[in-house]
XYZ file of C-alpha atoms in Angstrom:
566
model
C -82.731 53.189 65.867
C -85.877 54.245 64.382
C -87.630 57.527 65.127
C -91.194 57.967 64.158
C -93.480 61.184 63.404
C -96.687 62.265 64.912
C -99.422 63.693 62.991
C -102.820 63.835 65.411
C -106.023 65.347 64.276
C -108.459 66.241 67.103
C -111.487 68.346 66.876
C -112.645 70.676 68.945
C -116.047 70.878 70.797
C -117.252 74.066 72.611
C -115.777 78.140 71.938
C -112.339 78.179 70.774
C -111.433 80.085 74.126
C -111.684 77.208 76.188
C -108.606 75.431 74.540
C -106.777 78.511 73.270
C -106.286 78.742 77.318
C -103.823 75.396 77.369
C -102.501 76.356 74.270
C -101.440 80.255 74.814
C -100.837 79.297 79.178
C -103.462 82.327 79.690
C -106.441 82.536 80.548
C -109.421 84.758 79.087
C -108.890 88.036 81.724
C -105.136 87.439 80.645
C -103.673 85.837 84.036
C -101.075 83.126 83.905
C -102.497 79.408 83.292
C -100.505 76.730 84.529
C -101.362 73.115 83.437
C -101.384 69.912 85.611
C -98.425 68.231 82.644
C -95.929 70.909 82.558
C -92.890 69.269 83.223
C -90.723 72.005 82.817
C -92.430 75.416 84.057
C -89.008 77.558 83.759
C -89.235 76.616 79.930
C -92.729 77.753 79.443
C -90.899 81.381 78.511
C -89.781 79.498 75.263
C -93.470 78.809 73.938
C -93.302 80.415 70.674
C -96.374 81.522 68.282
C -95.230 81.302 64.315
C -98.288 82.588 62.771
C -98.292 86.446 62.838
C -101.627 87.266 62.610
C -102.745 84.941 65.930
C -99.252 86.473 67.809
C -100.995 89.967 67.642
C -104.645 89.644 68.086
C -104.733 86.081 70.059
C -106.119 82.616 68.576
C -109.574 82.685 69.806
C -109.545 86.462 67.616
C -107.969 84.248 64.498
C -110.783 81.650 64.746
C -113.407 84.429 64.298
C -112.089 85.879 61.864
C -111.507 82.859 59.847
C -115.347 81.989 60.722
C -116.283 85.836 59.349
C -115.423 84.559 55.970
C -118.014 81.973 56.012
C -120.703 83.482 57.846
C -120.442 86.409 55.076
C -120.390 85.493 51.750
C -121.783 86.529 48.174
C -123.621 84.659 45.813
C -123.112 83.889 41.661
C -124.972 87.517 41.221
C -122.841 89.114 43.619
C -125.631 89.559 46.367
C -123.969 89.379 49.778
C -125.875 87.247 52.028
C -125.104 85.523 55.785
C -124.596 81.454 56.428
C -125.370 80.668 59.732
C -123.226 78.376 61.663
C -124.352 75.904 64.409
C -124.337 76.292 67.772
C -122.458 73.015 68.210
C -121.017 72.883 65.358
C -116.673 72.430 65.424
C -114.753 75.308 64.523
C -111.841 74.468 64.662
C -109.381 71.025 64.597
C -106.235 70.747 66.400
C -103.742 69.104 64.710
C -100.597 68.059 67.226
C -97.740 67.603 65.091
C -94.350 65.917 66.638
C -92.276 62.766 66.862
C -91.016 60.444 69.158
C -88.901 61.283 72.087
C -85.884 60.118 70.984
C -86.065 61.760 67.504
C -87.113 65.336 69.418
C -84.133 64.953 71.169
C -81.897 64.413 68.373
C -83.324 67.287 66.155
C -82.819 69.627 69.337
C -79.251 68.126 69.760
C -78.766 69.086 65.886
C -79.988 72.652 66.553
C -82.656 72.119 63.765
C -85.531 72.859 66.195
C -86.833 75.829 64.332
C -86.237 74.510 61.066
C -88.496 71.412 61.876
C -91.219 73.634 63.475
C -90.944 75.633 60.000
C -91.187 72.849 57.705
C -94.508 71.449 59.482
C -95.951 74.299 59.364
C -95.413 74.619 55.711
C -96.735 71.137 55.205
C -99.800 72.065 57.270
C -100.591 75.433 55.276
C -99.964 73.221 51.697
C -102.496 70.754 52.920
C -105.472 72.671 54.044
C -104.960 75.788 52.637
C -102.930 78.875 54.194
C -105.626 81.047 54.835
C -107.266 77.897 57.021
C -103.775 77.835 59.269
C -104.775 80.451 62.085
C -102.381 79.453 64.566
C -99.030 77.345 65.391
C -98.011 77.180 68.316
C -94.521 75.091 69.745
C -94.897 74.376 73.742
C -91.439 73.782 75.230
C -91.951 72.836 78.968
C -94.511 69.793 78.308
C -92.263 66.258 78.551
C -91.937 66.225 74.380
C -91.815 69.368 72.302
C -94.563 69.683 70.101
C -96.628 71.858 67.959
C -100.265 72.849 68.220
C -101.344 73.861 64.473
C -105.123 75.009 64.881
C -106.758 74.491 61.770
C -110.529 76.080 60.845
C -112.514 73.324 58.848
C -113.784 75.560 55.982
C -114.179 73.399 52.665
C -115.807 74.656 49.409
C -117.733 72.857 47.229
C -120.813 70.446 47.354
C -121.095 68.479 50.572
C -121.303 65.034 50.886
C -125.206 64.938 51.774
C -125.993 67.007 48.354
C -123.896 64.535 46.243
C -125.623 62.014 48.226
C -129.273 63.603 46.987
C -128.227 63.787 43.599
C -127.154 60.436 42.891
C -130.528 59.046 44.945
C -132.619 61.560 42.491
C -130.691 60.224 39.216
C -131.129 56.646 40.300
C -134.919 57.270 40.990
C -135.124 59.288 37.507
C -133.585 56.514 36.143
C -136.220 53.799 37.771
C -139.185 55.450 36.624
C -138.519 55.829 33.381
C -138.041 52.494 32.602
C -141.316 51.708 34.722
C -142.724 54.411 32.956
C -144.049 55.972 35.735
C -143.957 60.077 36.354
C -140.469 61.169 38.288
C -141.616 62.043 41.438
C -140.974 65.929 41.919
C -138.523 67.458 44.237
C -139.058 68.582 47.895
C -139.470 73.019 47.891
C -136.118 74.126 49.547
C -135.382 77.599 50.516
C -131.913 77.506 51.841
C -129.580 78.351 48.854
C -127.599 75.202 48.139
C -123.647 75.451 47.938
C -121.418 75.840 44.907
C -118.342 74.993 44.184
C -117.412 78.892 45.356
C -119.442 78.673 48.239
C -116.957 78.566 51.788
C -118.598 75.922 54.152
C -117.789 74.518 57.734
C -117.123 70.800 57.966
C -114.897 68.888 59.917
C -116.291 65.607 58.291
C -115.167 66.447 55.303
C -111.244 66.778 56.274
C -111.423 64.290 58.809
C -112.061 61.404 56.700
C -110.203 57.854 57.313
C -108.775 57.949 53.994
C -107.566 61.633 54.413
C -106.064 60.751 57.958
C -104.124 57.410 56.223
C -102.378 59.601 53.521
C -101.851 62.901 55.344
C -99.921 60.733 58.289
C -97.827 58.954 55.207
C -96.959 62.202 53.447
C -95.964 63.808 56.475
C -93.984 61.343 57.543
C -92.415 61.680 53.390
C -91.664 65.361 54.621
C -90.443 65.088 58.027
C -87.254 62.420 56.127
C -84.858 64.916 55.854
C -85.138 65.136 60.244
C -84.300 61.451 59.915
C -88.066 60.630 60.967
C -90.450 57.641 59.512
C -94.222 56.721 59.376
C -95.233 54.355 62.142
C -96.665 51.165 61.414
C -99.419 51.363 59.241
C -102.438 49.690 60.359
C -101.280 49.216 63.710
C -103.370 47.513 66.553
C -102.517 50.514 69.033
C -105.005 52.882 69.471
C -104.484 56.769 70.731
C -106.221 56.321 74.049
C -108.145 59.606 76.157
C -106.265 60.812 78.746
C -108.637 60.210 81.147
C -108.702 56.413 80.364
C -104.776 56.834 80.665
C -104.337 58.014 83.800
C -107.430 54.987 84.882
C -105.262 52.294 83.720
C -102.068 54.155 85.566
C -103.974 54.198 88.845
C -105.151 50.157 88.733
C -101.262 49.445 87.883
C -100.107 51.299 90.699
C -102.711 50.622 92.775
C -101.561 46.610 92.209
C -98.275 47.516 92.617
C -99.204 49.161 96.131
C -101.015 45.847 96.644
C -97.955 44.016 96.231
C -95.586 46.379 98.396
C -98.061 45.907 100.924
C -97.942 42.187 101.064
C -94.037 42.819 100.865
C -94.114 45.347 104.034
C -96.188 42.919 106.349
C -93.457 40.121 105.502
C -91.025 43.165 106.165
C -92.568 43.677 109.682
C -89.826 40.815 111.644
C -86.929 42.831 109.936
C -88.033 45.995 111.197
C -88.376 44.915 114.420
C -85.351 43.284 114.311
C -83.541 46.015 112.798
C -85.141 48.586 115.581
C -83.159 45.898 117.945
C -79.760 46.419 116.402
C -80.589 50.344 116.430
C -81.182 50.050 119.925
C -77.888 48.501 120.420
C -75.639 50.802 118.296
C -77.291 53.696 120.241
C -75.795 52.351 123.618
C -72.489 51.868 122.160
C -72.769 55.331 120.385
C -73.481 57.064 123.925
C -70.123 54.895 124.702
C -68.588 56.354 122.015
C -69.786 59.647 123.179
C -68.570 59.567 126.849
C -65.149 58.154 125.400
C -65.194 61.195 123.108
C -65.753 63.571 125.637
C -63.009 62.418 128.110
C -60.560 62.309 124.874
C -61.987 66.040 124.567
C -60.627 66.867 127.999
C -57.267 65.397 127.484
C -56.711 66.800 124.554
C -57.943 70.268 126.469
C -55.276 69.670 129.268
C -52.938 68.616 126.333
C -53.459 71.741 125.051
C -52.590 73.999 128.104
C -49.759 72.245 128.940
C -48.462 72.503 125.545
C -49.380 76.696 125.846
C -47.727 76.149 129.436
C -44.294 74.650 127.874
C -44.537 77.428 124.873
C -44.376 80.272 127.613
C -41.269 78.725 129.122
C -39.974 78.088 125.949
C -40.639 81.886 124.988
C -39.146 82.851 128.075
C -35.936 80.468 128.020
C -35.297 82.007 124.277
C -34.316 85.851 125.308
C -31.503 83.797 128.385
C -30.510 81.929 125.479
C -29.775 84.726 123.305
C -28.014 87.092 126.033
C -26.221 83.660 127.503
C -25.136 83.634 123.396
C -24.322 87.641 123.101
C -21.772 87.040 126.338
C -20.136 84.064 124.954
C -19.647 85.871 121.575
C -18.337 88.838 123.390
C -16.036 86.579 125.960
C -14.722 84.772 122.669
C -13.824 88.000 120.996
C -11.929 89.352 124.517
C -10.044 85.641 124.320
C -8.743 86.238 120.670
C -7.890 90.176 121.628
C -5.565 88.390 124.451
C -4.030 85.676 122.370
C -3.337 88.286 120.109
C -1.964 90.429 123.010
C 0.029 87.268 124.313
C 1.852 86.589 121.006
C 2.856 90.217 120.473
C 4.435 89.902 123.995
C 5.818 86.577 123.361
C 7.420 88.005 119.942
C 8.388 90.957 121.942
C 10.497 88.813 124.763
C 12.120 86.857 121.972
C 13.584 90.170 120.550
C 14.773 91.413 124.094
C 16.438 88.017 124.427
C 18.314 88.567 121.343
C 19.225 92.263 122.513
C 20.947 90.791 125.434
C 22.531 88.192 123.975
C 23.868 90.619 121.827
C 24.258 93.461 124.439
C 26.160 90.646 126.288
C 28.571 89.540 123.264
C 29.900 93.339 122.756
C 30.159 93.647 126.630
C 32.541 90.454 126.341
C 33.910 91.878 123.238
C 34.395 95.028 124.761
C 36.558 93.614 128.410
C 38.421 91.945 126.232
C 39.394 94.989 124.499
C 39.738 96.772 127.889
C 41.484 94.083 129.031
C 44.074 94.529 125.914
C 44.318 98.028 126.167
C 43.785 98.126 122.967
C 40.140 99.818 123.385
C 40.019 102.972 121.387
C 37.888 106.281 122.529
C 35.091 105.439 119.669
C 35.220 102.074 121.391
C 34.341 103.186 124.590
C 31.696 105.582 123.310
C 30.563 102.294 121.478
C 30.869 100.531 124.506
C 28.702 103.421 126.622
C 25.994 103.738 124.097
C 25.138 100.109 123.658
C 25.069 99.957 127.736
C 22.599 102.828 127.600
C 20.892 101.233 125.199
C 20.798 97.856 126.990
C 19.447 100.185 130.240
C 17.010 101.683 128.075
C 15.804 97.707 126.697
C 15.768 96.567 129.957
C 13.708 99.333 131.612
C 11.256 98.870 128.585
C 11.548 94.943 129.077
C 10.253 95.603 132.592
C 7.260 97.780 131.682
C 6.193 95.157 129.373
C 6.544 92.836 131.879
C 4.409 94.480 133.925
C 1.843 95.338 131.241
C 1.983 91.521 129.891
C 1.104 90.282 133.856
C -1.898 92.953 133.383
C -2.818 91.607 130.653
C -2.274 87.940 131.069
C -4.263 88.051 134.343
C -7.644 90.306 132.701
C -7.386 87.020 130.205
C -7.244 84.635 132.689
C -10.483 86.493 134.326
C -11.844 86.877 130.762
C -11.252 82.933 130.397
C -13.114 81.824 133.692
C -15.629 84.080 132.870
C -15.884 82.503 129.196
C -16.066 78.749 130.691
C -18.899 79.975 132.822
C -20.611 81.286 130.267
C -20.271 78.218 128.191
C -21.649 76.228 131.347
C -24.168 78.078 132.062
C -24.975 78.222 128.047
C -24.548 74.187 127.922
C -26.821 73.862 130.903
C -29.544 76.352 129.183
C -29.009 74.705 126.144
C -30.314 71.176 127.794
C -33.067 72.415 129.553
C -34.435 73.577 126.532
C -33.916 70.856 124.367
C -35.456 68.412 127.391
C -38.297 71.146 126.838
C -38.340 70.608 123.153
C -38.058 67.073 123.439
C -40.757 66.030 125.675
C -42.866 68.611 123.761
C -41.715 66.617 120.445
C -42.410 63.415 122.240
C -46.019 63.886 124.003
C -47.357 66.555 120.954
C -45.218 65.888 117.752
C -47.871 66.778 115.632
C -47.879 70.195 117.439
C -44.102 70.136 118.356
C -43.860 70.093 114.151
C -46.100 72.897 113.802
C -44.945 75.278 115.620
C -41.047 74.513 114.306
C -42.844 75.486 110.383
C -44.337 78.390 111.996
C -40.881 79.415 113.720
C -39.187 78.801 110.413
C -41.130 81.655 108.482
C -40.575 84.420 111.511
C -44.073 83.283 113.169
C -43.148 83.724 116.973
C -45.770 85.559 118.330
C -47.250 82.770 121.216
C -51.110 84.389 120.507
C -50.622 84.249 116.329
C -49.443 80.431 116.920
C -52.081 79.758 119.336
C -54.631 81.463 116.837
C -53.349 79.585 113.905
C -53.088 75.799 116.112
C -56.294 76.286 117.363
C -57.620 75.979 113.516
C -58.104 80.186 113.186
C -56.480 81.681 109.967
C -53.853 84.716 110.243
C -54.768 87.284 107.479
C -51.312 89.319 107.412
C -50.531 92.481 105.201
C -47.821 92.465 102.463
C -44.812 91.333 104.092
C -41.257 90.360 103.077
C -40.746 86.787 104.157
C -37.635 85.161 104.558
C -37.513 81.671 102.119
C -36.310 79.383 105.103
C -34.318 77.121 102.832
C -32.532 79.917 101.207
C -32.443 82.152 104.181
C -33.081 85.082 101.025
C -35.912 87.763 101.810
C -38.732 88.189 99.208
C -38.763 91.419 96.990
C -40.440 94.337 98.277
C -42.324 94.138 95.195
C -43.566 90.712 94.820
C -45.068 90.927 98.986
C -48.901 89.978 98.720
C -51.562 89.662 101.510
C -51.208 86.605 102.927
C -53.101 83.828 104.845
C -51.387 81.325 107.137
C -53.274 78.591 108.378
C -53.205 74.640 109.264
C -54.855 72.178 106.814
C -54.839 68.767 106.544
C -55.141 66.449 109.857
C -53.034 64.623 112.025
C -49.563 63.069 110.735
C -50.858 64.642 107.404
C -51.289 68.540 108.769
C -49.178 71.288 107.489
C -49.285 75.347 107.572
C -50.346 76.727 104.151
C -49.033 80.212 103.077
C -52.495 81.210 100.996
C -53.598 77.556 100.760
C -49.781 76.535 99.409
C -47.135 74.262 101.722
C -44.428 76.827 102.612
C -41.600 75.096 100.753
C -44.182 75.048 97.210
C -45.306 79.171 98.363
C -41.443 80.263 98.210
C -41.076 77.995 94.789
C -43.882 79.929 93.077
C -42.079 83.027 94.287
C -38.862 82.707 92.890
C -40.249 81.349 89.809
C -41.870 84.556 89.493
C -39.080 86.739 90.452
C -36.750 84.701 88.120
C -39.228 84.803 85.054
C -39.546 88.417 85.225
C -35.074 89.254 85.326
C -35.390 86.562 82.446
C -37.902 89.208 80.718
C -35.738 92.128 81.830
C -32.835 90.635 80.470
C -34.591 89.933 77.355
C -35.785 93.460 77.513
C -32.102 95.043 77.663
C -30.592 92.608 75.446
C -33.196 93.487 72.905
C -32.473 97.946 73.895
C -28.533 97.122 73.453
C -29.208 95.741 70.110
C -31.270 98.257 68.743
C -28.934 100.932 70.051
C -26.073 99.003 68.148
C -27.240 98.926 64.968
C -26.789 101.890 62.916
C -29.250 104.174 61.286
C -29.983 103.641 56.987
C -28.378 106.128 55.406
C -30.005 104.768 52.167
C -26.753 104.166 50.581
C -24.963 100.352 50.418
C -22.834 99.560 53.494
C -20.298 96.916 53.220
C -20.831 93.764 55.258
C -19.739 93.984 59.090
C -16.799 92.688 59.959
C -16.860 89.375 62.027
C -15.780 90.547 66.120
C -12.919 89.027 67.881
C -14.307 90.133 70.855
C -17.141 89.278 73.002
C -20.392 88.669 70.894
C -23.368 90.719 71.864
């Protein structure tokens, strides 16, 4: 796509003041001047002024100056004298230099802004002189960047009107001699006529057709390197005032607001139509509403029943625990008896082998008696084994005794371990009818609250806090990793802040805006990344403390280990 220059003369009538205050966004006592075509006011900081002199002492200051140099002046014998200027005549000649908005944009895009702004300038100051160049100025916040070069119209030379008087006074020369009548004699002037030295005002002079033709082709020559072209040459379209602009705006949209108005009255039917159908959905939204609020109070009874079955719950949980404490410790005082039981069992199986034995020497020893053939070592034999067999008996009994003790405290330990158990079982279903019903009337909630139980959350206000949409800010504290049943490092505890996100089937409680189960993954990862850098870390301290120190004189390679590689 092509992207054209634009190279606009414009004089200007009146004091330069008046449009050095759009140009510099001041005004004369120095206040802020805000035109009615900024687009972008918070750009109007990057207005820049490139010619030094007119950035310290102002534009309006530069035009004087400029002007000083014509209105004093010497002439070929070196006498200083003063040429007036005109009241109305133009001082000065804006020249807007810029391109279209599409090529702006891509120069900016290129970052060549400044560079473009630098290379017009320099085209301006090679064309009408440097010293005529009293101001550039780029303005930023209008809709398309462009510069404002103020040029001062001072020519040197003869002006058009005296070349214009000399070739009328040849031509009449030139008629009367060949008439041969006398050359008619000059009119008396007093004004000193202009030399080719002499500094002159004229716009006319610079602001010729021709002039305007070639300066907007060689400019457009200049400006290739920006990837910019000259514009149609002899182009129909004209550069129209802004005044007539903004006319021929106002009739199209005044048309336009002809046409919408036609449109609306046609519109009118719909509207009322449409105003029908509001109507309507306002009825059903009061429905709606009314519906809403009796869901409200519901889900409010819903609420305090499920705070109700909590409190049972909480107190059903301490029973449970003591009902589990007394079964543990009835369980324990079973085994102890068992234990007991088999010891006495063993030790009845050994007194029935003492008296079987006791009983085969007492045979052995009436048979002897009964032989006469029973020696006195065989009756002390005889004696001791009956004391002993007194002594096993007695001891038999006191067992006995003791095992009857024992057997009854774990027959009483027993009963009292089945009624435990009962009254365990029976605790046991009322709180899982609890726990169902909950489940089944509030799963959501039911769900909830068994996440929250999972990471040590049993505190009935936290959960009610936390279901009620609040969020639990909690100090550094050691959690326990529910699916690992493992306790976070002291070290890697953060603040934390437990909350309910999501809605519905989709809710869950977020450990600092995590799921619990993805919290306790990021966690470990972190624990387990830093032993992997501590491991690293000692491997790396063994190996330096295993190599040995350069004595500067040649080792002999290391063996190779038949141990354990380090």
């Amino acid at each position: 796509m092509s992207h054209y220059t634009v190279c606009h003369y414009e004089k200007c009538y009146g004091p330069p003041v008046s449009y050095s205050t759009h140009i510099e966004r001041k005004k004369a006592d120095g206040t802020e001047h805000v035109p009615y075509n900024i687009k972008r006011r918070d750009l109007t900081r990057h207005n820049k002024e490139f010619i030094k002199e007119a950035r310290e002492i102002g534009r309006s200051a530069a035009i004087e100056k400029r002007l000083d140099a014509v209105r004093h002046q010497k002439d070929a014998d070196g006498n200083e004298y003063e040429r007036k200027i005109r009241k109305g005549q133009i001082c000065c000649i804006e020249i807007r230099l810029s391109a279209s908005v599409e090529g702006m944009a891509e120069i900016i895009e290129q970052g060549r802004l400044m560079e473009w702004c630098r290379e017009s300038i320099k085209w301006a100051q090679k064309e009408h002189g440097k010293e005529n160049i009293v101001s550039a100025v780029l303005h930023m916040d209008e809709e398309t960047p462009h510069l404002h070069v103020s040029l001062v119209p001072v020519v040197s030379g003869e002006s058009k009107k005296q070349r214009t008087t000399k070739k009328r006074a040849a031509k009449d020369k030139e008629k009367a001699e060949k008439n041969g009548e006398e050359v008619p004699k000059k009119k008396r002037r007093y004004k000193k006529k202009a030399t080719e030295e002499t500094l002159r005002l004229c716009a006319d002079d610079v602001m010729t057709q021709w002039d305007l033709k070639r300066r907007h082709t060689e400019y457009a020559i200049a400006m290739a390197s920006f990837g910019l072209e000259r514009g149609e040459e002899g182009s129909p379209a004209k550069h129209k005032d802004l005044a007539q602009y903004y006319k021929e705006q106002y009739e199209l949209q005044r048309g336009r607001l002809d046409e919408l108005l036609k449109e609306l009255a046609g519109q009118e039917d719909l509207v009322k139509e449409k105003n029908r159908e509001i109507l309507k959905k306002d009825s059903q939204i009061r429905e709606q509403e009314k519906e809403l609020n009796e869901t409200r109070s519901e889900l409010t009874e819903k609420k305090n029943e499920i705070t109700r079955q909590q409190q049972q719950l909480d107190k059903l949980l301490p029973l449970i625990v003591k009902a589990q404490d007394r079964l543990d410790t009835y369980t324990e005082a079973g085994e102890y008896a068992e234990g007991r039981i088999e010891s006495a069992d063993r030790l009845l199986q050994a007194v029935d082998s003492r008296e079987k034995e006791v009983a085969k020497v007492e045979k052995e020893a009436l048979e002897r008696i009964n032989n006469a053939s029973i020696s006195f070592l065989a009756k002390k034999e005889v004696e001791r084994l009956a004391k002993e067999n007194a002594e096993l008996k007695l001891l038999v009994s006191g067992n006995a005794t003791a095992l009857e003790r024992e057997a009854a405290a774990t027959r009483h330990e027993k009963a009292g371990r089945v009624k435990a158990e009962q009254e365990l079982q029976q605790l046991k279903e009322t709180v899982s009818g609890s726990q169902t019903a909950l489940e089944r009337r509030h799963p959501d909630e039911a769900r909830l609250l068994r996440e929250l139980v999972s990471i040590e959350i049993t505190n009935p206000e936290w959960q009610d806090c936390i279901l009620d949409g609040g969020v639990l800010r909690l100090k550094p504290y050691a959690f326990t990793d529910p699916a690992t049943r493992k306790r976070i490092p002291d070290e890697y505890c953060q603040a934390t802040e437990i909350k309910v996100e999501g809605e519905g089937k989709d809710s869950f409680i977020s450990i600092c805006g995590k799921r619990i189960s993805d919290f306790f993954r990021d966690i470990w990862a972190k624990v387990k990344a830093a032993l992997g850098i501590k491991q690293r870390q000692e491997e790396e301290k063994r190996k330096q403390q295993t190599q040995k120190p350069d004595t500067g004189q040649t080792q002999e390679p290391p063996r190779k280990s038949r141990g354990r590689r380090m």
